[in-house]
PDB file of C-alpha atoms in Angstrom:
ATOM      1  CA  GLY A   1     -15.441  -8.468 -16.657  1.00  0.00           C
ATOM      2  CA  LYS A   2     -18.872  -7.813 -15.431  1.00  0.00           C
ATOM      3  CA  GLY A   3     -19.159  -6.158 -12.060  1.00  0.00           C
ATOM      4  CA  LEU A   4     -15.655  -4.727 -11.842  1.00  0.00           C
ATOM      5  CA  ASP A   5     -16.780  -1.218 -11.918  1.00  0.00           C
ATOM      6  CA  LYS A   6     -19.743  -1.776  -9.546  1.00  0.00           C
ATOM      7  CA  SER A   7     -20.135  -0.685  -5.858  1.00  0.00           C
ATOM      8  CA  TYR A   8     -19.872  -3.365  -3.112  1.00  0.00           C
ATOM      9  CA  LEU A   9     -21.130  -2.897   0.531  1.00  0.00           C
ATOM     10  CA  VAL A  10     -19.153  -5.675   2.541  1.00  0.00           C
ATOM     11  CA  VAL A  11     -21.259  -6.935   5.469  1.00  0.00           C
ATOM     12  CA  LYS A  12     -19.476 -10.071   6.579  1.00  0.00           C
ATOM     13  CA  ASP A  13     -16.032 -11.152   7.280  1.00  0.00           C
ATOM     14  CA  ILE A  14     -14.134 -12.932   4.337  1.00  0.00           C
ATOM     15  CA  THR A  15     -11.488 -15.695   4.367  1.00  0.00           C
ATOM     16  CA  LEU A  16      -9.298 -16.156   1.158  1.00  0.00           C
ATOM     17  CA  ASP A  17      -7.465 -19.399   0.871  1.00  0.00           C
ATOM     18  CA  SER A  18      -4.139 -20.075  -0.794  1.00  0.00           C
ATOM     19  CA  ASP A  19      -5.802 -20.867  -4.197  1.00  0.00           C
ATOM     20  CA  TYR A  20      -7.574 -17.497  -4.252  1.00  0.00           C
ATOM     21  CA  THR A  21      -7.100 -15.769  -7.563  1.00  0.00           C
ATOM     22  CA  PRO A  22      -6.830 -11.734  -6.863  1.00  0.00           C
ATOM     23  CA  ILE A  23      -9.538  -9.822  -8.808  1.00  0.00           C
ATOM     24  CA  ASP A  24      -7.787  -7.954 -11.705  1.00  0.00           C
ATOM     25  CA  ASN A  25      -8.784  -4.493 -13.105  1.00  0.00           C
ATOM     26  CA  PHE A  26     -11.290  -3.501 -10.305  1.00  0.00           C
ATOM     27  CA  SER A  27     -12.513  -0.036 -10.908  1.00  0.00           C
ATOM     28  CA  GLY A  28     -15.572   0.103  -8.451  1.00  0.00           C
ATOM     29  CA  LYS A  29     -15.978   0.607  -4.807  1.00  0.00           C
ATOM     30  CA  PHE A  30     -15.432  -1.994  -1.929  1.00  0.00           C
ATOM     31  CA  ILE A  31     -16.540  -0.615   1.412  1.00  0.00           C
ATOM     32  CA  GLY A  32     -17.037  -2.180   4.804  1.00  0.00           C
ATOM     33  CA  LYS A  33     -20.370  -1.442   6.421  1.00  0.00           C
ATOM     34  CA  ASP A  34     -19.002   0.043   9.517  1.00  0.00           C
ATOM     35  CA  GLU A  35     -16.214   2.454   9.786  1.00  0.00           C
ATOM     36  CA  ASP A  36     -15.741   1.767  13.462  1.00  0.00           C
ATOM     37  CA  ASN A  37     -16.190  -1.990  13.421  1.00  0.00           C
ATOM     38  CA  LEU A  38     -13.938  -2.983  10.399  1.00  0.00           C
ATOM     39  CA  ILE A  39     -14.864  -5.879   8.223  1.00  0.00           C
ATOM     40  CA  LYS A  40     -12.091  -8.451   8.430  1.00  0.00           C
ATOM     41  CA  ILE A  41     -10.433 -10.134   5.461  1.00  0.00           C
ATOM     42  CA  THR A  42      -7.988 -12.968   6.306  1.00  0.00           C
ATOM     43  CA  PHE A  43      -5.471 -14.260   3.974  1.00  0.00           C
ATOM     44  CA  ASN A  44      -4.540 -17.945   4.356  1.00  0.00           C
ATOM     45  CA  GLY A  45      -1.243 -17.988   2.452  1.00  0.00           C
ATOM     46  CA  THR A  46      -2.453 -16.165  -0.753  1.00  0.00           C
ATOM     47  CA  LYS A  47       0.020 -15.112  -3.381  1.00  0.00           C
ATOM     48  CA  ASN A  48      -1.324 -11.463  -3.548  1.00  0.00           C
ATOM     49  CA  GLY A  49      -3.730  -9.376  -1.747  1.00  0.00           C
ATOM     50  CA  LEU A  50      -7.535  -8.773  -2.555  1.00  0.00           C
ATOM     51  CA  PHE A  51      -6.946  -7.052  -5.971  1.00  0.00           C
ATOM     52  CA  LYS A  52      -4.231  -7.785  -8.428  1.00  0.00           C
ATOM     53  CA  THR A  53      -4.614  -4.486 -10.165  1.00  0.00           C
ATOM     54  CA  ILE A  54      -6.875  -1.423  -9.530  1.00  0.00           C
ATOM     55  CA  PHE A  55      -7.709   0.289 -12.847  1.00  0.00           C
ATOM     56  CA  ALA A  56      -8.670   3.940 -12.409  1.00  0.00           C
ATOM     57  CA  SER A  57     -10.898   5.104 -15.226  1.00  0.00           C
ATOM     58  CA  SER A  58     -10.506   8.455 -17.025  1.00  0.00           C
ATOM     59  CA  ASP A  59     -14.247   8.970 -16.472  1.00  0.00           C
ATOM     60  CA  SER A  60     -14.098  11.746 -13.751  1.00  0.00           C
ATOM     61  CA  SER A  61     -17.490  10.455 -12.614  1.00  0.00           C
ATOM     62  CA  LYS A  62     -16.095   7.296 -11.426  1.00  0.00           C
ATOM     63  CA  LYS A  63     -13.877   7.178  -8.372  1.00  0.00           C
ATOM     64  CA  VAL A  64     -12.274   4.040  -7.040  1.00  0.00           C
ATOM     65  CA  GLU A  65     -12.801   3.665  -3.324  1.00  0.00           C
ATOM     66  CA  ILE A  66     -11.738   1.058  -0.852  1.00  0.00           C
ATOM     67  CA  LYS A  67     -12.425   1.739   2.901  1.00  0.00           C
ATOM     68  CA  ASN A  68     -13.285   0.343   6.326  1.00  0.00           C
ATOM     69  CA  ILE A  69     -11.435  -3.046   5.888  1.00  0.00           C
ATOM     70  CA  GLU A  70      -8.955  -4.884   8.248  1.00  0.00           C
ATOM     71  CA  PHE A  71      -6.716  -7.324   6.741  1.00  0.00           C
ATOM     72  CA  ASP A  72      -5.173 -10.413   8.697  1.00  0.00           C
ATOM     73  CA  GLY A  73      -3.101 -13.510   7.978  1.00  0.00           C
ATOM     74  CA  ASN A  74      -0.294 -14.105   5.543  1.00  0.00           C
ATOM     75  CA  ILE A  75       0.616 -13.472   2.103  1.00  0.00           C
ATOM     76  CA  TYR A  76       3.402 -15.286   0.340  1.00  0.00           C
ATOM     77  CA  PRO A  77       4.234 -13.369  -2.877  1.00  0.00           C
ATOM     78  CA  ASP A  78       5.360 -15.354  -6.033  1.00  0.00           C
ATOM     79  CA  ALA A  79       5.923 -12.326  -8.014  1.00  0.00           C
ATOM     80  CA  SER A  80       6.548  -8.490  -7.765  1.00  0.00           C
ATOM     81  CA  SER A  81       3.883  -5.819  -7.116  1.00  0.00           C
ATOM     82  CA  VAL A  82       1.893  -7.218  -3.921  1.00  0.00           C
ATOM     83  CA  GLY A  83      -0.166  -5.432  -1.315  1.00  0.00           C
ATOM     84  CA  SER A  84      -3.059  -6.337   0.872  1.00  0.00           C
ATOM     85  CA  VAL A  85      -5.457  -4.087  -0.996  1.00  0.00           C
ATOM     86  CA  ALA A  86      -3.724  -4.202  -4.502  1.00  0.00           C
ATOM     87  CA  GLY A  87      -0.584  -5.175  -6.104  1.00  0.00           C
ATOM     88  CA  LYS A  88      -0.844  -2.389  -8.727  1.00  0.00           C
ATOM     89  CA  ILE A  89      -2.843   0.772  -9.269  1.00  0.00           C
ATOM     90  CA  ASN A  90      -2.908   1.626 -12.934  1.00  0.00           C
ATOM     91  CA  TYR A  91      -4.678   4.705 -14.495  1.00  0.00           C
ATOM     92  CA  VAL A  92      -5.874   6.146 -17.812  1.00  0.00           C
ATOM     93  CA  GLY A  93      -5.906   9.873 -18.118  1.00  0.00           C
ATOM     94  CA  SER A  94      -5.186  12.802 -15.540  1.00  0.00           C
ATOM     95  CA  THR A  95      -8.741  12.855 -14.111  1.00  0.00           C
ATOM     96  CA  CYS A  96      -8.963   9.359 -12.545  1.00  0.00           C
ATOM     97  CA  GLU A  97      -8.989   9.100  -8.895  1.00  0.00           C
ATOM     98  CA  CYS A  98      -8.406   6.317  -6.323  1.00  0.00           C
ATOM     99  CA  TYR A  99      -9.066   6.561  -2.610  1.00  0.00           C
ATOM    100  CA  ILE A 100      -8.105   3.981  -0.065  1.00  0.00           C
ATOM    101  CA  SER A 101      -8.937   4.972   3.611  1.00  0.00           C
ATOM    102  CA  ASN A 102      -9.615   3.757   7.211  1.00  0.00           C
ATOM    103  CA  CYS A 103      -8.071   0.320   6.793  1.00  0.00           C
ATOM    104  CA  VAL A 104      -5.613  -1.688   8.868  1.00  0.00           C
ATOM    105  CA  ASN A 105      -3.230  -4.356   7.744  1.00  0.00           C
ATOM    106  CA  ASN A 106      -2.151  -6.965  10.181  1.00  0.00           C
ATOM    107  CA  ALA A 107      -1.109  -9.431   7.554  1.00  0.00           C
ATOM    108  CA  ASN A 108       2.591 -10.350   7.227  1.00  0.00           C
ATOM    109  CA  ILE A 109       3.651 -10.045   3.591  1.00  0.00           C
ATOM    110  CA  GLY A 110       6.822 -11.992   2.282  1.00  0.00           C
ATOM    111  CA  ASN A 111       8.303 -15.388   2.669  1.00  0.00           C
ATOM    112  CA  PHE A 112       9.890 -15.122   6.112  1.00  0.00           C
ATOM    113  CA  GLU A 113      10.566 -18.848   6.703  1.00  0.00           C
ATOM    114  CA  ASN A 114      12.551 -19.299   3.514  1.00  0.00           C
ATOM    115  CA  GLY A 115      14.651 -16.181   3.664  1.00  0.00           C
ATOM    116  CA  SER A 116      14.928 -13.188   1.277  1.00  0.00           C
ATOM    117  CA  VAL A 117      12.954 -13.379  -2.025  1.00  0.00           C
ATOM    118  CA  ASN A 118      13.733 -11.351  -5.081  1.00  0.00           C
ATOM    119  CA  TYR A 119      10.489  -9.563  -5.445  1.00  0.00           C
ATOM    120  CA  THR A 120      10.134  -5.783  -5.789  1.00  0.00           C
ATOM    121  CA  ASP A 121       7.249  -3.265  -5.184  1.00  0.00           C
ATOM    122  CA  ILE A 122       5.844  -4.867  -1.931  1.00  0.00           C
ATOM    123  CA  GLY A 123       3.520  -2.578   0.413  1.00  0.00           C
ATOM    124  CA  GLY A 124       1.351  -3.152   3.245  1.00  0.00           C
ATOM    125  CA  PHE A 125      -1.609  -1.824   1.292  1.00  0.00           C
ATOM    126  CA  VAL A 126      -0.381  -1.273  -2.273  1.00  0.00           C
ATOM    127  CA  GLY A 127       2.637  -2.658  -4.116  1.00  0.00           C
ATOM    128  CA  ILE A 128       3.109   0.126  -6.749  1.00  0.00           C
ATOM    129  CA  SER A 129       1.012   3.107  -7.987  1.00  0.00           C
ATOM    130  CA  ASN A 130       2.010   3.149 -11.624  1.00  0.00           C
ATOM    131  CA  GLY A 131       2.151   6.805 -12.695  1.00  0.00           C
ATOM    132  CA  MET A 132      -1.145   7.447 -10.958  1.00  0.00           C
ATOM    133  CA  ASN A 133      -1.766  11.207 -10.419  1.00  0.00           C
ATOM    134  CA  LYS A 134      -4.635  11.310  -7.880  1.00  0.00           C
ATOM    135  CA  ILE A 135      -4.235   8.630  -5.387  1.00  0.00           C
ATOM    136  CA  PHE A 136      -5.479   9.435  -1.960  1.00  0.00           C
ATOM    137  CA  LEU A 137      -4.157   7.130   0.767  1.00  0.00           C
ATOM    138  CA  SER A 138      -5.349   8.258   4.277  1.00  0.00           C
ATOM    139  CA  ASP A 139      -6.014   6.867   7.747  1.00  0.00           C
ATOM    140  CA  LEU A 140      -4.054   3.748   7.124  1.00  0.00           C
ATOM    141  CA  VAL A 141      -2.185   1.608   9.711  1.00  0.00           C
ATOM    142  CA  ASN A 142       0.104  -1.101   9.014  1.00  0.00           C
ATOM    143  CA  LYS A 143       0.987  -3.618  11.684  1.00  0.00           C
ATOM    144  CA  GLY A 144       2.281  -6.579   9.547  1.00  0.00           C
ATOM    145  CA  ASN A 145       5.841  -7.410   8.839  1.00  0.00           C
ATOM    146  CA  ILE A 146       6.540  -6.584   5.173  1.00  0.00           C
ATOM    147  CA  LYS A 147       9.527  -8.223   3.265  1.00  0.00           C
ATOM    148  CA  GLY A 148      10.936  -7.788  -0.302  1.00  0.00           C
ATOM    149  CA  SER A 149      14.022  -7.302  -2.248  1.00  0.00           C
ATOM    150  CA  GLU A 150      13.415  -3.448  -3.173  1.00  0.00           C
ATOM    151  CA  ASN A 151      10.844  -0.741  -3.069  1.00  0.00           C
ATOM    152  CA  VAL A 152       9.068  -1.972   0.139  1.00  0.00           C
ATOM    153  CA  GLY A 153       6.891   0.135   2.329  1.00  0.00           C
ATOM    154  CA  GLY A 154       4.462  -0.078   5.208  1.00  0.00           C
ATOM    155  CA  ILE A 155       1.838   1.795   3.213  1.00  0.00           C
ATOM    156  CA  ILE A 156       2.963   1.523  -0.378  1.00  0.00           C
ATOM    157  CA  GLY A 157       6.037   0.133  -1.890  1.00  0.00           C
ATOM    158  CA  ARG A 158       6.435   2.508  -4.778  1.00  0.00           C
ATOM    159  CA  ASN A 159       4.506   5.190  -6.130  1.00  0.00           C
ATOM    160  CA  THR A 160       5.641   6.741  -9.573  1.00  0.00           C
ATOM    161  CA  GLY A 161       3.408   9.989 -10.224  1.00  0.00           C
ATOM    162  CA  MET A 162       1.533  11.660  -7.433  1.00  0.00           C
ATOM    163  CA  PRO A 163       2.659  15.237  -8.113  1.00  0.00           C
ATOM    164  CA  LEU A 164       2.462  17.769  -5.360  1.00  0.00           C
ATOM    165  CA  ASN A 165      -1.039  19.261  -4.842  1.00  0.00           C
ATOM    166  CA  SER A 166      -2.623  16.313  -6.423  1.00  0.00           C
ATOM    167  CA  GLY A 167      -2.397  12.954  -4.517  1.00  0.00           C
ATOM    168  CA  TYR A 168      -1.174  12.497  -0.999  1.00  0.00           C
ATOM    169  CA  ILE A 169      -0.405  10.099   1.874  1.00  0.00           C
ATOM    170  CA  ARG A 170      -1.836  11.390   4.969  1.00  0.00           C
ATOM    171  CA  ASN A 171      -2.608  10.412   8.545  1.00  0.00           C
ATOM    172  CA  CYS A 172      -1.067   7.000   8.079  1.00  0.00           C
ATOM    173  CA  ALA A 173       1.218   4.927  10.456  1.00  0.00           C
ATOM    174  CA  ASN A 174       3.571   1.919  10.308  1.00  0.00           C
ATOM    175  CA  ILE A 175       4.267  -0.268  13.376  1.00  0.00           C
ATOM    176  CA  GLY A 176       5.429  -3.455  11.614  1.00  0.00           C
ATOM    177  CA  ASP A 177       9.068  -4.399  10.560  1.00  0.00           C
ATOM    178  CA  ILE A 178      10.026  -3.508   6.883  1.00  0.00           C
ATOM    179  CA  SER A 179      12.875  -5.290   5.186  1.00  0.00           C
ATOM    180  CA  GLY A 180      14.384  -4.399   1.828  1.00  0.00           C
ATOM    181  CA  ASN A 181      16.435  -1.867  -0.124  1.00  0.00           C
ATOM    182  CA  ASP A 182      14.752   1.381  -0.883  1.00  0.00           C
ATOM    183  CA  SER A 183      12.456   0.813   2.088  1.00  0.00           C
ATOM    184  CA  ALA A 184      10.637   2.765   4.548  1.00  0.00           C
ATOM    185  CA  GLY A 185       7.792   2.755   7.059  1.00  0.00           C
ATOM    186  CA  ILE A 186       5.457   4.701   4.769  1.00  0.00           C
ATOM    187  CA  SER A 187       6.657   4.773   1.156  1.00  0.00           C
ATOM    188  CA  GLY A 188       9.644   2.841   0.078  1.00  0.00           C
ATOM    189  CA  GLU A 189      10.369   4.792  -3.059  1.00  0.00           C
ATOM    190  CA  GLY A 190       8.359   7.682  -4.743  1.00  0.00           C
ATOM    191  CA  VAL A 191       7.389  11.275  -4.877  1.00  0.00           C
ATOM    192  CA  GLY A 192       4.499  13.367  -3.830  1.00  0.00           C
ATOM    193  CA  GLU A 193       3.284  14.514  -0.265  1.00  0.00           C
ATOM    194  CA  ILE A 194       3.514  12.498   2.851  1.00  0.00           C
ATOM    195  CA  SER A 195       1.944  14.296   5.832  1.00  0.00           C
ATOM    196  CA  ASN A 196       0.803  13.661   9.493  1.00  0.00           C
ATOM    197  CA  SER A 197       2.257  10.141   9.357  1.00  0.00           C
ATOM    198  CA  TYR A 198       4.771   8.391  11.638  1.00  0.00           C
ATOM    199  CA  ASN A 199       6.756   5.162  11.933  1.00  0.00           C
ATOM    200  CA  THR A 200       7.606   3.073  14.886  1.00  0.00           C
ATOM    201  CA  GLY A 201       8.651  -0.266  13.072  1.00  0.00           C
ATOM    202  CA  ASN A 202      12.199  -1.343  12.430  1.00  0.00           C
ATOM    203  CA  ILE A 203      13.505  -0.651   8.973  1.00  0.00           C
ATOM    204  CA  ILE A 204      16.430  -2.599   7.471  1.00  0.00           C
ATOM    205  CA  GLY A 205      18.048  -2.928   4.226  1.00  0.00           C
ATOM    206  CA  THR A 206      21.585  -2.640   2.634  1.00  0.00           C
ATOM    207  CA  LYS A 207      20.692   0.855   1.253  1.00  0.00           C
ATOM    208  CA  ASN A 208      18.303   3.772   0.852  1.00  0.00           C
ATOM    209  CA  VAL A 209      16.184   3.119   4.003  1.00  0.00           C
ATOM    210  CA  GLY A 210      14.163   5.793   5.905  1.00  0.00           C
ATOM    211  CA  GLY A 211      11.702   5.895   8.678  1.00  0.00           C
ATOM    212  CA  ILE A 212       9.084   7.778   6.329  1.00  0.00           C
ATOM    213  CA  ARG A 213      10.422   7.419   2.807  1.00  0.00           C
ATOM    214  CA  GLY A 214      13.351   5.405   1.542  1.00  0.00           C
ATOM    215  CA  TYR A 215      14.292   7.016  -1.702  1.00  0.00           C
ATOM    216  CA  THR A 216      13.037   9.527  -4.079  1.00  0.00           C
ATOM    217  CA  ASN A 217      14.357  10.430  -7.474  1.00  0.00           C
ATOM    218  CA  ASN A 218      12.889  13.852  -7.500  1.00  0.00           C
ATOM    219  CA  ALA A 219      13.297  15.976  -4.471  1.00  0.00           C
ATOM    220  CA  ASN A 220      11.448  18.879  -6.250  1.00  0.00           C
ATOM    221  CA  LYS A 221       8.424  16.658  -6.434  1.00  0.00           C
ATOM    222  CA  SER A 222       8.561  15.378  -2.928  1.00  0.00           C
ATOM    223  CA  ILE A 223       7.430  16.880   0.434  1.00  0.00           C
ATOM    224  CA  ILE A 224       7.383  15.168   3.844  1.00  0.00           C
ATOM    225  CA  LYS A 225       5.679  17.465   6.603  1.00  0.00           C
ATOM    226  CA  ASN A 226       4.469  16.877  10.211  1.00  0.00           C
ATOM    227  CA  CYS A 227       5.857  13.330  10.359  1.00  0.00           C
ATOM    228  CA  PHE A 228       8.204  11.488  12.800  1.00  0.00           C
ATOM    229  CA  ASN A 229      10.128   8.281  13.175  1.00  0.00           C
ATOM    230  CA  ALA A 230      10.692   6.335  16.400  1.00  0.00           C
ATOM    231  CA  GLY A 231      11.717   3.181  14.809  1.00  0.00           C
ATOM    232  CA  ASN A 232      15.411   1.849  14.164  1.00  0.00           C
ATOM    233  CA  VAL A 233      16.572   2.441  10.599  1.00  0.00           C
ATOM    234  CA  SER A 234      19.581   0.534   9.457  1.00  0.00           C
ATOM    235  CA  ALA A 235      21.423   0.295   6.056  1.00  0.00           C
ATOM    236  CA  THR A 236      23.851  -2.492   6.528  1.00  0.00           C
ATOM    237  CA  THR A 237      26.112  -2.077   3.440  1.00  0.00           C
ATOM    238  CA  ASN A 238      25.710   1.659   2.819  1.00  0.00           C
ATOM    239  CA  PRO A 239      24.965   3.163   6.294  1.00  0.00           C
ATOM    240  CA  GLU A 240      25.138   6.644   4.892  1.00  0.00           C
ATOM    241  CA  THR A 241      22.066   6.165   3.084  1.00  0.00           C
ATOM    242  CA  ALA A 242      19.908   5.449   6.168  1.00  0.00           C
ATOM    243  CA  GLY A 243      17.863   8.261   7.524  1.00  0.00           C
ATOM    244  CA  GLY A 244      15.185   8.914  10.338  1.00  0.00           C
ATOM    245  CA  ILE A 245      12.879  10.423   7.910  1.00  0.00           C
ATOM    246  CA  LEU A 246      14.400  10.038   4.321  1.00  0.00           C
TER     247      LEU A 246
END
């Protein structure tokens, strides 16, 4: 649709009601006007975050950028792949880039009143990065409680791709409680770099839970450095799969 690849400077707070339909295939820039006084977006029981899908173009001159936003309220997912910024980040080609920085999420994501729900890839900011090479997540703080069945993270639920020396997760923090299998304070499941980040929230699931990353399927493509965990980490069914970091 028209305007999906444009740049937007956001100057006023926004409230999104429960009937809000998230924007699909956004490929532009969405930037709050002030890096010190963040623009606030409040979710009043929406089903997903601001964007359903961020679509990163193979045109190297176009970089997707989201920054200077604070998210509040509650998100009640009715499907998998949910995050306050975007449910999914998709890409075309190896040159596309996506930057999400200087944002805070206070929103609770998950149906906490009605018990566990069977939705996967739930993150404080991004649900899933789908094979994206050059996704850069930095200076993000999650304070909301995040709940899903699998691949749940304070920053991102799952990132498939992000090879070393390409994309990264840097200078991020999770303070909220995280619940689900393959879950962690920063990245529920994935590969790539996580650095200079920490978790103080409680992490709980039946298996594969960690303070920083819950699970990786390729240790040779995963690095965690200069990170710490001060939260409680508990794997109730398989306690041997719980780790302070991974």
